[in-house]
Coordinates of C-alpha atoms and ligand atoms in Angstrom, one line a residue:
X1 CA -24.6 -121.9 -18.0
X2 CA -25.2 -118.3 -18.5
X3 CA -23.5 -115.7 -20.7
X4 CA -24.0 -112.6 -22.4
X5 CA -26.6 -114.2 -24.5
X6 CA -28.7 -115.1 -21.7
X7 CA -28.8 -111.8 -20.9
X8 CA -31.2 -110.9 -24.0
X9 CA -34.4 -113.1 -22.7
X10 CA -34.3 -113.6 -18.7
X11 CA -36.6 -115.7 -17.0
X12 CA -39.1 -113.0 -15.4
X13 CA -38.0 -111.8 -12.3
X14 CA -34.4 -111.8 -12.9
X15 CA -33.1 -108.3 -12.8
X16 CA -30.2 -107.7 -15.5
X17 CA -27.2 -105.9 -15.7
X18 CA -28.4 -102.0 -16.0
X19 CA -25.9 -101.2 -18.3
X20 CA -24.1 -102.5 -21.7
X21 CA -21.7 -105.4 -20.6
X22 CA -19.4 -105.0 -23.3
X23 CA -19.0 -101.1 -22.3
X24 CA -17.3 -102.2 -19.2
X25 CA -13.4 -100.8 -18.8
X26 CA -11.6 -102.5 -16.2
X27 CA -10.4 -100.3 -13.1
X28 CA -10.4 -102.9 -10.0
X29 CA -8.0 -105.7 -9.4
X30 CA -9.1 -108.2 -6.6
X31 CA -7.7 -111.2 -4.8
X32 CA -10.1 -113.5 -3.5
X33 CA -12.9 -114.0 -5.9
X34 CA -14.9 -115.6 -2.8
X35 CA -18.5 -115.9 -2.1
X36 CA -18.8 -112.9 0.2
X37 CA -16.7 -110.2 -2.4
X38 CA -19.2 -111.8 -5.3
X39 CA -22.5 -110.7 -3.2
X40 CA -20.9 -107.3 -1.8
X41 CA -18.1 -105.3 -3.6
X42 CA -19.6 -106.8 -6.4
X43 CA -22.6 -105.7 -6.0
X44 CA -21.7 -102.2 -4.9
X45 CA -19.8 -102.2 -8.2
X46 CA -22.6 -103.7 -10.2
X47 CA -24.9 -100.4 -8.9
X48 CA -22.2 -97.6 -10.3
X49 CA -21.3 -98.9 -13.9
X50 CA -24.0 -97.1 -15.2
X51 CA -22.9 -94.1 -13.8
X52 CA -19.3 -94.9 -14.7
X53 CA -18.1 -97.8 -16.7
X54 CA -14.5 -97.3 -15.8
X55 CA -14.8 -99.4 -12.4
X56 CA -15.0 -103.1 -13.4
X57 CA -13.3 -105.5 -11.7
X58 CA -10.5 -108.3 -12.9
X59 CA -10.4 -111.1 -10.2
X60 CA -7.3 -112.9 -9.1
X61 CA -7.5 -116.3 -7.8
X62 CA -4.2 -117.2 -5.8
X63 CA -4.6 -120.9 -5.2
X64 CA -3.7 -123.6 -7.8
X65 CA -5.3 -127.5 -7.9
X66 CA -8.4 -128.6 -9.7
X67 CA -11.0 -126.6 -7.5
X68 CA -9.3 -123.3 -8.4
X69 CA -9.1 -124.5 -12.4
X70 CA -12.5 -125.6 -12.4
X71 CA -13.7 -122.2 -10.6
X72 CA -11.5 -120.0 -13.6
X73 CA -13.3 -122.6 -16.3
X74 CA -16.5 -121.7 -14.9
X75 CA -16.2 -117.7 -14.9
X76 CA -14.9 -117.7 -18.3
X77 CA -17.1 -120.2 -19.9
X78 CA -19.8 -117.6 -17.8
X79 CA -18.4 -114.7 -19.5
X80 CA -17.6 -113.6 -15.6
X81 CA -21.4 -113.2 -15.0
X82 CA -23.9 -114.9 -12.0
X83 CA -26.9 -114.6 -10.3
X84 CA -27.0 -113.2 -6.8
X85 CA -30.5 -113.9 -5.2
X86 CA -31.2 -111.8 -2.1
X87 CA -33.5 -113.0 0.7
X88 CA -35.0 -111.0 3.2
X89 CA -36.0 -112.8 6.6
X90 CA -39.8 -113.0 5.3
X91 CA -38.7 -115.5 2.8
X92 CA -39.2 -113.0 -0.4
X93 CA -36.0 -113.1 -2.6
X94 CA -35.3 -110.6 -5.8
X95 CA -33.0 -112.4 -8.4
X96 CA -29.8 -110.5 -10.2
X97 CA -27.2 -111.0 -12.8
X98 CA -24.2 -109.4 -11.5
X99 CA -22.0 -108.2 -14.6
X100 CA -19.1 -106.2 -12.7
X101 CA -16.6 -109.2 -12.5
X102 CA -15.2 -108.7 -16.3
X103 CA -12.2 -111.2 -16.3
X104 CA -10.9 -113.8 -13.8
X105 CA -7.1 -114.8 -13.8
X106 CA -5.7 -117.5 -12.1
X107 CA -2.3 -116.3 -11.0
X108 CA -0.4 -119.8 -10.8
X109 CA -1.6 -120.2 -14.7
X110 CA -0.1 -116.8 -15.9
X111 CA 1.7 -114.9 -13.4
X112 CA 2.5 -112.5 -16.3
X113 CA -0.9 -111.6 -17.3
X114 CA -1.9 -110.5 -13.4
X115 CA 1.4 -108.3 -13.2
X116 CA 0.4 -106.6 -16.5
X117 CA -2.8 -105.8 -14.9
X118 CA -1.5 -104.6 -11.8
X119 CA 1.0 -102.2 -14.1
X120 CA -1.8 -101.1 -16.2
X121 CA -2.7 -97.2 -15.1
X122 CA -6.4 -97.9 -16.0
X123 CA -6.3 -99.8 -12.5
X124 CA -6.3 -97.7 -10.1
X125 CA -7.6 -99.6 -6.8
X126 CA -6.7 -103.1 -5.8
X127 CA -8.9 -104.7 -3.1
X128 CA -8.8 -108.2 -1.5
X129 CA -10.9 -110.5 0.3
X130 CA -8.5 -112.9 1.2
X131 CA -10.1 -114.0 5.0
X132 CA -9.1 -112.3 8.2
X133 CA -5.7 -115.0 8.8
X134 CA -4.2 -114.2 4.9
X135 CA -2.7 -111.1 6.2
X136 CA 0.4 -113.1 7.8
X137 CA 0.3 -111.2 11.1
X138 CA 2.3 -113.1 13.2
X139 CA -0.1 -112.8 16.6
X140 CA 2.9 -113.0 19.2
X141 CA 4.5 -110.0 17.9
X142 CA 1.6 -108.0 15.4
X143 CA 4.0 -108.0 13.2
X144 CA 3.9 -109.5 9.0
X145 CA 5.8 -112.7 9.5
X146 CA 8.3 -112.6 7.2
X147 CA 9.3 -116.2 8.4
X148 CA 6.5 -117.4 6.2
X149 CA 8.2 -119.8 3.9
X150 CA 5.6 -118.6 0.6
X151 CA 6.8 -115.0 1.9
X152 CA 10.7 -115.6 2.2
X153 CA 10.2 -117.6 -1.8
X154 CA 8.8 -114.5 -2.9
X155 CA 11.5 -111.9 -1.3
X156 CA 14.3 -114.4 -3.2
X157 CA 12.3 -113.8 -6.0
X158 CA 10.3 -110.9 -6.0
X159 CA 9.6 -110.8 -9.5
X160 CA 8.0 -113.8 -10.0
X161 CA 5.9 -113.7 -6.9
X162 CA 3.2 -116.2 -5.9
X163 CA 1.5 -114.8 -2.5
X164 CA -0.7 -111.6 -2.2
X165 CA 1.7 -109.1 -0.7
X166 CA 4.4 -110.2 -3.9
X167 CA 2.1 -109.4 -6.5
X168 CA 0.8 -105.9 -5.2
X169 CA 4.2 -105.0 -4.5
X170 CA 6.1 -105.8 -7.4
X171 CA 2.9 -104.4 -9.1
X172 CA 3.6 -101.0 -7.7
X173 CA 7.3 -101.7 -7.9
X174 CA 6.6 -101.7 -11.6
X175 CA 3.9 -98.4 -12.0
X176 CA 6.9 -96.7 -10.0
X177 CA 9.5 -97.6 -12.6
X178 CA 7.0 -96.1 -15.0
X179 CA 6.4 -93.4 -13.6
X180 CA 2.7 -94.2 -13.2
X181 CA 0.6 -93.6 -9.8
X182 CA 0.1 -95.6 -7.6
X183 CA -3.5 -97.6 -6.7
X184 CA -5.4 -98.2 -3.5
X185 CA -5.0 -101.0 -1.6
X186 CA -8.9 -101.7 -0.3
X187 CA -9.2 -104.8 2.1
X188 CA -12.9 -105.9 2.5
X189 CA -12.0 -108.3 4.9
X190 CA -13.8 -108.5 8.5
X191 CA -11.3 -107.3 10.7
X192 CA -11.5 -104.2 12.9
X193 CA -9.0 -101.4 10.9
X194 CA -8.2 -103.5 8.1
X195 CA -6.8 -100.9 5.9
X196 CA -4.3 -100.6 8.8
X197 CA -4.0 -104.6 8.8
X198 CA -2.9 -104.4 5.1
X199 CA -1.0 -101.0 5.3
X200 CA 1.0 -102.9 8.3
X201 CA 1.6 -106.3 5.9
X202 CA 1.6 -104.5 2.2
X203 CA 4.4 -102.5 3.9
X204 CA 5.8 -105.4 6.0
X205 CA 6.4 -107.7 3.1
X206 CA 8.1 -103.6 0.9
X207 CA 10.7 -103.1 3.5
X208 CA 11.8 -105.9 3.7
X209 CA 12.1 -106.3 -0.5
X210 CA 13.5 -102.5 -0.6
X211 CA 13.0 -100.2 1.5
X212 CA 13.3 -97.4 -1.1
X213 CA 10.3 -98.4 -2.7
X214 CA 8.4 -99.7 0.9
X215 CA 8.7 -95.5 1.3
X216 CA 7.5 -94.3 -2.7
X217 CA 4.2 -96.7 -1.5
X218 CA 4.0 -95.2 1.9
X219 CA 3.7 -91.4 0.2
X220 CA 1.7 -92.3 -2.7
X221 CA -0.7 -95.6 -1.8
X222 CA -3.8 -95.6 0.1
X223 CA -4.7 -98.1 2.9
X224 CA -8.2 -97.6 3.4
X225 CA -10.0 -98.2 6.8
X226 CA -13.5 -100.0 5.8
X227 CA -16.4 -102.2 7.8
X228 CA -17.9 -104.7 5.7
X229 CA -21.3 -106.7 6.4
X230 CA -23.6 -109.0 4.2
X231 CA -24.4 -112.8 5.4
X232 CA -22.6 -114.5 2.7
X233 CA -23.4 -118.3 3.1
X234 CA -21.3 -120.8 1.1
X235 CA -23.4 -122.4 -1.7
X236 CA -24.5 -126.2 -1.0
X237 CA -25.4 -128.5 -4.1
X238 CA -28.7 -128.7 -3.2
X239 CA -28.6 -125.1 -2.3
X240 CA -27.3 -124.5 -5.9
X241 CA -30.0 -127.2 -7.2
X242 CA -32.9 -124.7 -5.7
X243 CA -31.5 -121.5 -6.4
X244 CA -31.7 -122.5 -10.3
X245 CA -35.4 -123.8 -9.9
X246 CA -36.6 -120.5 -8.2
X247 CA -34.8 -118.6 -10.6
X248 CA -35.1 -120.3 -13.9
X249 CA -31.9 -119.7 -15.3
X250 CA -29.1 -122.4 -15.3
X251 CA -26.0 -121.0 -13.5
X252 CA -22.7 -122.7 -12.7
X253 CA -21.7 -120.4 -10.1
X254 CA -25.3 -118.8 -8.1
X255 CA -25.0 -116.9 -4.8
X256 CA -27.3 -116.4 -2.6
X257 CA -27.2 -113.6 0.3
X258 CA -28.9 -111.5 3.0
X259 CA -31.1 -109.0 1.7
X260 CA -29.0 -106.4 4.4
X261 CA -25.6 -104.9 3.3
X262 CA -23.6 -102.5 4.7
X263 CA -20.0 -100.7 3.6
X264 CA -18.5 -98.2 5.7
X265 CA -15.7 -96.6 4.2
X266 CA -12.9 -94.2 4.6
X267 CA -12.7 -91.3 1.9
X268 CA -9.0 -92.3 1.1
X269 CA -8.1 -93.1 -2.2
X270 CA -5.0 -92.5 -4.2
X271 CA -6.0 -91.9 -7.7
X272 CA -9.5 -91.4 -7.7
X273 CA -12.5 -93.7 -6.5
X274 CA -16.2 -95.4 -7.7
X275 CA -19.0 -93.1 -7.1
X276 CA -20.0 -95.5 -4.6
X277 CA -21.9 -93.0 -2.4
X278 CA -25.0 -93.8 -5.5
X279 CA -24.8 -97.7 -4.5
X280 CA -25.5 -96.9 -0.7
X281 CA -21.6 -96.9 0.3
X282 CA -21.6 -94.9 3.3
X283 CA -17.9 -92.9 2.7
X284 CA -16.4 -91.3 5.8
X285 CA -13.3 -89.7 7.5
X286 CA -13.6 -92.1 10.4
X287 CA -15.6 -96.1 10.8
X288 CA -14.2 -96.5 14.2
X289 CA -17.9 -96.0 15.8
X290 CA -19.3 -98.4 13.3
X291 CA -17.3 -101.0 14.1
X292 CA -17.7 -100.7 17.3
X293 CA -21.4 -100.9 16.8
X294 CA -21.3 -103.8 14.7
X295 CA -18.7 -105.9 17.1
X296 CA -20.5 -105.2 20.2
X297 CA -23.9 -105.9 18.5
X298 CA -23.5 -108.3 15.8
X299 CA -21.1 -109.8 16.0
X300 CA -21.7 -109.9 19.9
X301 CA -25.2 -111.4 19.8
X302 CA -24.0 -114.1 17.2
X303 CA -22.1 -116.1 20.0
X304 CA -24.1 -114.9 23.2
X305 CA -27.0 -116.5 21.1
X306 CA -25.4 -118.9 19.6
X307 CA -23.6 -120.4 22.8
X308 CA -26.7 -121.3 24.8
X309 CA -28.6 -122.3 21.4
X310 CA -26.2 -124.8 21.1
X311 CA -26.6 -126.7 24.6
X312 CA -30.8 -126.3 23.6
X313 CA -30.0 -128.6 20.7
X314 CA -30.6 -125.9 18.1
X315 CA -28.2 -126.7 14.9
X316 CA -29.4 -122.8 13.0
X317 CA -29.0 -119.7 14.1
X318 CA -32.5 -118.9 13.2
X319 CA -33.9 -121.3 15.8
X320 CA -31.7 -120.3 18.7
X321 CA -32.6 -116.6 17.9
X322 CA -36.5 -117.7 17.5
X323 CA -36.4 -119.2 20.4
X324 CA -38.6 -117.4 23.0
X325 CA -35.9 -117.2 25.9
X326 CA -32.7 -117.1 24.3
X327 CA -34.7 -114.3 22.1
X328 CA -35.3 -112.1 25.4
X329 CA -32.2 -112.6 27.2
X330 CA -30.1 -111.4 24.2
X331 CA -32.4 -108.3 23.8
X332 CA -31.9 -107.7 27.7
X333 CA -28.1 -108.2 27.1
X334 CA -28.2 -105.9 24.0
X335 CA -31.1 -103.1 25.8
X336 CA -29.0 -103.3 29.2
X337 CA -25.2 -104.2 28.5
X338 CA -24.2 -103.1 25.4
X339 CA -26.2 -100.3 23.7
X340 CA -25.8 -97.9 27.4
X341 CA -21.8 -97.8 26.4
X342 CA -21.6 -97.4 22.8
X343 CA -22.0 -94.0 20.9
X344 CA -24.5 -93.8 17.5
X345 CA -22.8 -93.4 14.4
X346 CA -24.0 -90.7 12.3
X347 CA -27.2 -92.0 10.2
X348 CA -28.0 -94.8 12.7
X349 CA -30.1 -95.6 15.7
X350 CA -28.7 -98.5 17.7
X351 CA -32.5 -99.6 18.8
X352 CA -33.0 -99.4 14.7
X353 CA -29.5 -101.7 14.5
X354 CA -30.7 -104.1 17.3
X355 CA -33.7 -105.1 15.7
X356 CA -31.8 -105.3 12.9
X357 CA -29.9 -107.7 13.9
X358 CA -32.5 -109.6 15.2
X359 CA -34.6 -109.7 12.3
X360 CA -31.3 -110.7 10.2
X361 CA -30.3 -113.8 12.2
X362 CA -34.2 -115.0 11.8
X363 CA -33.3 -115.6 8.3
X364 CA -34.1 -119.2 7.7
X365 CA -32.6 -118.9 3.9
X366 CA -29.2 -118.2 5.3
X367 CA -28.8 -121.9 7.0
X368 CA -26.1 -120.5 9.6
X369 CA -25.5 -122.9 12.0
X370 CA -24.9 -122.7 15.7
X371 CA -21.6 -124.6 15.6
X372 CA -20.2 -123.2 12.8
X373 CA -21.1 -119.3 14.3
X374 CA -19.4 -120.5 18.1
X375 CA -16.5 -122.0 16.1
X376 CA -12.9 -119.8 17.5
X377 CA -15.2 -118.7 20.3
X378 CA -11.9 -118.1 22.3
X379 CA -11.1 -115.8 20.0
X380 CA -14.4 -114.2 19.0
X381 CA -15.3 -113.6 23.1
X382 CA -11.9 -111.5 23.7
X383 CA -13.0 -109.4 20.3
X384 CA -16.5 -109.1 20.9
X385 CA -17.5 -109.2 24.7
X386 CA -14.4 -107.7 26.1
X387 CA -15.6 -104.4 25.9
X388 CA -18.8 -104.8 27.3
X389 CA -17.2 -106.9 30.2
X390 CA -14.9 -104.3 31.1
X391 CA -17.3 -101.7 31.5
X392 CA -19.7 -103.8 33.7
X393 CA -17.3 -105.0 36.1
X394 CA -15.7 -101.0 36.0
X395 CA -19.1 -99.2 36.3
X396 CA -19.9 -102.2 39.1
X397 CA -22.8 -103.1 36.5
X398 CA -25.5 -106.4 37.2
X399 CA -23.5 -109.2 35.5
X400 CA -25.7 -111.6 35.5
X401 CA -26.4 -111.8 31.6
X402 CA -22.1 -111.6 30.8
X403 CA -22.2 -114.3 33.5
X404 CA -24.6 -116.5 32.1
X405 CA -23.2 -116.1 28.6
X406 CA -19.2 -117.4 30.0
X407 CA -21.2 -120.0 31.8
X408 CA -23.0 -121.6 28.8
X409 CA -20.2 -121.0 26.7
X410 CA -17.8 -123.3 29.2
X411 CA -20.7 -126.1 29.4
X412 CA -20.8 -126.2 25.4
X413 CA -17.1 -126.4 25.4
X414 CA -18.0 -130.0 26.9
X415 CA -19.3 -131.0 23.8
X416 CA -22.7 -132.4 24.7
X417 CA -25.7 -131.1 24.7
X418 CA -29.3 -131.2 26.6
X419 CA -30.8 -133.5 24.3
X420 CA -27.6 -135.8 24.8
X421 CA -25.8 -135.8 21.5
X422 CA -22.7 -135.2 21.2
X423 CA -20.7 -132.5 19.0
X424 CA -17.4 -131.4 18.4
X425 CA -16.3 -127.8 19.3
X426 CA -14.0 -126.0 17.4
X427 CA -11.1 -123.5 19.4
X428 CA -8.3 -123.7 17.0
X429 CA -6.5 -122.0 19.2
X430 CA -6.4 -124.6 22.0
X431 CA -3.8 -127.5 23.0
X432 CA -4.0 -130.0 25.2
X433 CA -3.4 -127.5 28.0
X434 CA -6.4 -125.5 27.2
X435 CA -9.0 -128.5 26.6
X436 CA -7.8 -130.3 29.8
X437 CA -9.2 -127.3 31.5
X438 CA -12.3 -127.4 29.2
X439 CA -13.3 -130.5 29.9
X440 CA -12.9 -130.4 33.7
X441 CA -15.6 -131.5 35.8
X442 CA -14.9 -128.9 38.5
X443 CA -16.4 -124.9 37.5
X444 CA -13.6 -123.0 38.2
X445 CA -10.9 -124.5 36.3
X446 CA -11.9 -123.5 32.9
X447 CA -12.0 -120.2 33.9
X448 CA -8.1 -119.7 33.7
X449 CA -8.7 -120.4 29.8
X450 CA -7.3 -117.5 27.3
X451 CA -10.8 -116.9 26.5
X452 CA -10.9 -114.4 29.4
X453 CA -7.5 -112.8 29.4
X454 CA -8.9 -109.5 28.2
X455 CA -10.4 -108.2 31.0
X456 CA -8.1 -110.4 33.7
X457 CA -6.0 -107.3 35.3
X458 CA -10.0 -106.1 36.9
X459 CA -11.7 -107.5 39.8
X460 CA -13.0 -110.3 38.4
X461 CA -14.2 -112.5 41.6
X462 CA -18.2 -111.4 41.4
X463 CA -18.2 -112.6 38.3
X464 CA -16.3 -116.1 38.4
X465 CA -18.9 -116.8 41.5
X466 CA -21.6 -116.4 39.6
X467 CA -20.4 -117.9 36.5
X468 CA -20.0 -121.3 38.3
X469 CA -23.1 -121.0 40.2
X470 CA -24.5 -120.4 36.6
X471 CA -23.0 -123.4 35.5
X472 CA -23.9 -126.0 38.2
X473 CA -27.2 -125.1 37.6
X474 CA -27.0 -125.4 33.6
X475 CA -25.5 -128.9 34.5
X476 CA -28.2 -129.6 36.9
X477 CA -31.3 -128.0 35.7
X478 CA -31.0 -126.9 32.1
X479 CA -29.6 -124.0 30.3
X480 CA -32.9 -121.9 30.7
X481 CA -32.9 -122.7 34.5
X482 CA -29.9 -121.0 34.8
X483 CA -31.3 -118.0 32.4
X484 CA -31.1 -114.3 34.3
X485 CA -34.3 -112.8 35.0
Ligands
NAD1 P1 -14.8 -117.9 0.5 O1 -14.1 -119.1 1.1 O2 -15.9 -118.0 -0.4 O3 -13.6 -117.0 -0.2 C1 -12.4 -116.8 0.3 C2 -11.5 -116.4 -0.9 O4 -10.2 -116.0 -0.4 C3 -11.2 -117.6 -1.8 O5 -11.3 -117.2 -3.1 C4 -9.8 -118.1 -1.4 O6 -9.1 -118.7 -2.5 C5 -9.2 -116.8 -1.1 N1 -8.1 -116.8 -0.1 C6 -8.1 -117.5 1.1 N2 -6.9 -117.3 1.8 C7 -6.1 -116.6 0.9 C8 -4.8 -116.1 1.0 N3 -4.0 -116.3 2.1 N4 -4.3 -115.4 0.0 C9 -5.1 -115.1 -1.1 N5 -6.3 -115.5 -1.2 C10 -6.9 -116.3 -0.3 O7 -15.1 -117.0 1.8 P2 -16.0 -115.7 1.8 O8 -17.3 -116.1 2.4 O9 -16.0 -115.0 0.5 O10 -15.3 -114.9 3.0 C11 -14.0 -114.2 2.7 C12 -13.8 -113.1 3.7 O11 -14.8 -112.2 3.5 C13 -14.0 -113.6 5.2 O12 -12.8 -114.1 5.7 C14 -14.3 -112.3 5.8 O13 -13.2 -111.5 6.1 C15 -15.1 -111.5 4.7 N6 -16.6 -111.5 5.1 C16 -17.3 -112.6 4.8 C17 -18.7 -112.5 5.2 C18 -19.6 -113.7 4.9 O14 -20.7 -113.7 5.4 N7 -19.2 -114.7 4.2 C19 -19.2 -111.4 5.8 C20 -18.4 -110.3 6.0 C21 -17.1 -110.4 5.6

């Protein structure tokens, strides 16, 4: 366990706290005390509180049942504190205790003492990391869902809430009725425009509770727009085991994490903000170029790797992206399909980003694998490649490397791979409908999956052809074999 105590002798090497703990003033609330807000907000947070005390952050765990009691035992019996080792892709790692989590509540214990919180005019932003489905957008109509069961409970009873969207509100329902201003709502999830995703269900989940007050939190909250990005891998036990020999210290909750981070943010708070410009935060009027840099790149290049890696055999992401060809057909994809139609964001170089990337996903310490990265790929494709597509077929661009990317992600929807072992892909999204056509032994039948129905109003036939010659010859002669030139 470590606590404040530890603090005073460190093993050598761990960096602490560079500031007085006990100085620390809360002004965050967040839902989702998760791995990834631990190694990034966090973090950010952890960098300012020298400069300004007032910024540390109460977490808010949601979930009840013995994980989430044992997880609130562990940060208080921690006094909120962890180590966050950072690896680069060489293999060197720099150890640090991370001291800007000052209290953790766990909602379902004491609704009461979150609400109080959420009232109290010292907090001024509340930010969330609650995963990219918490935000109840029913995907038929974009809309919040208020058929949600946990949502209709809480509008019966919105003063004893139990989901996200009833404690924020009734949170600023209360610093309303006390005349206090109200806070920021910050998501850090990964979705494109995510401070419009939670404007959209923050204020889905008012109007429909009273739309007086939906409108005093339209004028006087702030919905933030922000792109997140730190490889944030869940902690194994034998992870855990190693982290505390390399380290020396003996922590219950250690994190480990990319030594890359990046936080795009919009300059829109509504009472006041972090100095986060000194931790590296890049603050801006707009992030819509840098997402579209990091979907089109990143994000991008983690399937079209990951896709043929896994019909290679490769289980990491690190070995698909180390391997020689896969290597040098997602730099042509990147050098030829994608950096041409995107536009640099101010501060960056998208050659600089690419070998970024690159250098990132050869990070054996991470222990991403291939499967878990290709996982919703029906989903991921339409966000990620659809762009790119539609500007090939438009522009009347070579397809080949698109192609041969559709191709080896329909032949690893078959579930086996070159060496002959079997796996299980994961499309959440797919019935029986959509798996019959998966598992096919024709090539053009799985090519009426959803996967594609972003760019299906263009010309599409160049490319179907030459995504089933791709994959006859994948099935024939290898995945490599069918690799474009
Ligand atoms: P995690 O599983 O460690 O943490 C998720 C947290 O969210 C948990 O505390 C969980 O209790 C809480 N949660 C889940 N659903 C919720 C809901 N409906 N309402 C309230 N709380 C809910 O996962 P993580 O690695 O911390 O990732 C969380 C999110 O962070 C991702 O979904 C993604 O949007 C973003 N992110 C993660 C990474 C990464 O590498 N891990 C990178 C960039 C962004």
């Amino acid at each position: 366990m470590i606590t404040r105590e530890t603090l005073k002798s460190l093993p050598s090497g761990v960096k602490a706290p560079p500031y007085n703990v006990a100085d620390v003033k809360p002004g965050i609330v967040h839902f989702g005390v998760g791995n990834f807000f631990r190694a990034h907000q966090a973090f950010y947070i952890d960098k300012i509180l020298k400069d300004d005390p007032n910024w540390g952050i109460v977490g808010v765990g949601l979930t009840d049942g013995e994980r989430s009691e044992k997880k609130a035992k562990q940060f208080k019996e921690q006094d909120c504190l962890y180590s966050l080792t950072e690896t680069a892709p060489s293999g060197e790692s720099e150890v640090r205790i991370i001291g800007a989590l000052r209290d953790y509540l766990l909602a379902p214990a004491d609704p009461e003492a979150v609400l109080k919180r959420l009232a109290d005019p010292s907090i001024r932003i509340v930010s969330m990391t609650i995963t990219e489905g918490g935000y109840n957008i029913d995907e038929s109509t974009g809309e919040f869902d208020l058929k949600n069961p946990a949502v209709q409970k809480d509008l019966k009873n919105p003063e004893k809430p139990s989901t996200v969207f009833g404690y924020v509100v009734e949170g600023l329902r209360r610093r309303r009725d006390a005349g206090v201003k109200a806070f920021t709502v910050m998501s850090c999830d990964n979705l494109r425009h995510n401070g419009h995703v939670a404007h959209k269900a923050f204020l889905g989940y008012a109007k429909a509770r009273d739309p007086e007050l939906a409108k005093w939190i339209e004028e006087n909250a702030a919905f933030p727009n922000g792109m997140v990005d730190r490889i944030t891998p869940s902690v194994s036990a034998s992870a855990h085991k190693k982290l505390n020999e390399d380290s020396g210290l003996d922590d219950d909750l250690p994190l480990v994490a990319e030594d890359f981070t990046q936080w795009v943010l919009e300059d829109n708070f509504a009472d006041g903000r972090p100095p986060l410009e000194k931790a590296g935060v890049q603050l801006v009027d707009d992030v819509t170029d840098y997402e579209h840099v990091k979907i089109r790149m990143l994000n991008a290049s983690h399937i079209t790797v990951c896709f043929p890696g896994i019909l290679v055999g490769h289980e990491y992401v690190d070995e698909a992206v180390n391997d020689k060809e896969l290597r040098s057909n997602l730099e042509n994809y990147l050098n030829k399909d994608v950096i041409p139609t995107l536009k640099a964001p101010p501060g960056m170089t998208l050659e600089g980003y690419r070998d970024s990337v690159i250098s990132r996903f050869s990070n054996r310490a991470m222990g991403d694998q291939v499967l878990r990265v290709a996982g919703d790929g029906s989903s991921k494709i339409q966000v990620f490649w659809t762009e790119t597509v539609r500007q090939a077929l438009e522009k009347k661009n070579d397809i080949s490397r698109i192609a041969f990317g559709i191709a080896a992600y329909l032949e690893m929807l078959r579930g086996k791979n070159e060496k002959g072992e079997t796996y299980e892909p994961n499309e959440p999204t797919f019935g029986d409908k959509q798996w019959e056509l998966a598992h096919k032994d024709d090539f053009e039948s799985a090519l009426k999956l959803p996967s594609f129905d972003s760019w299906r109003d263009l010309d599409t036939s160049e490319l179907n052809a030459k995504v089933v010659e791709m994959r006859k010859i994948i099935r024939e002669k290898g995945v490599k074999a069918a690799l474009p030139k």
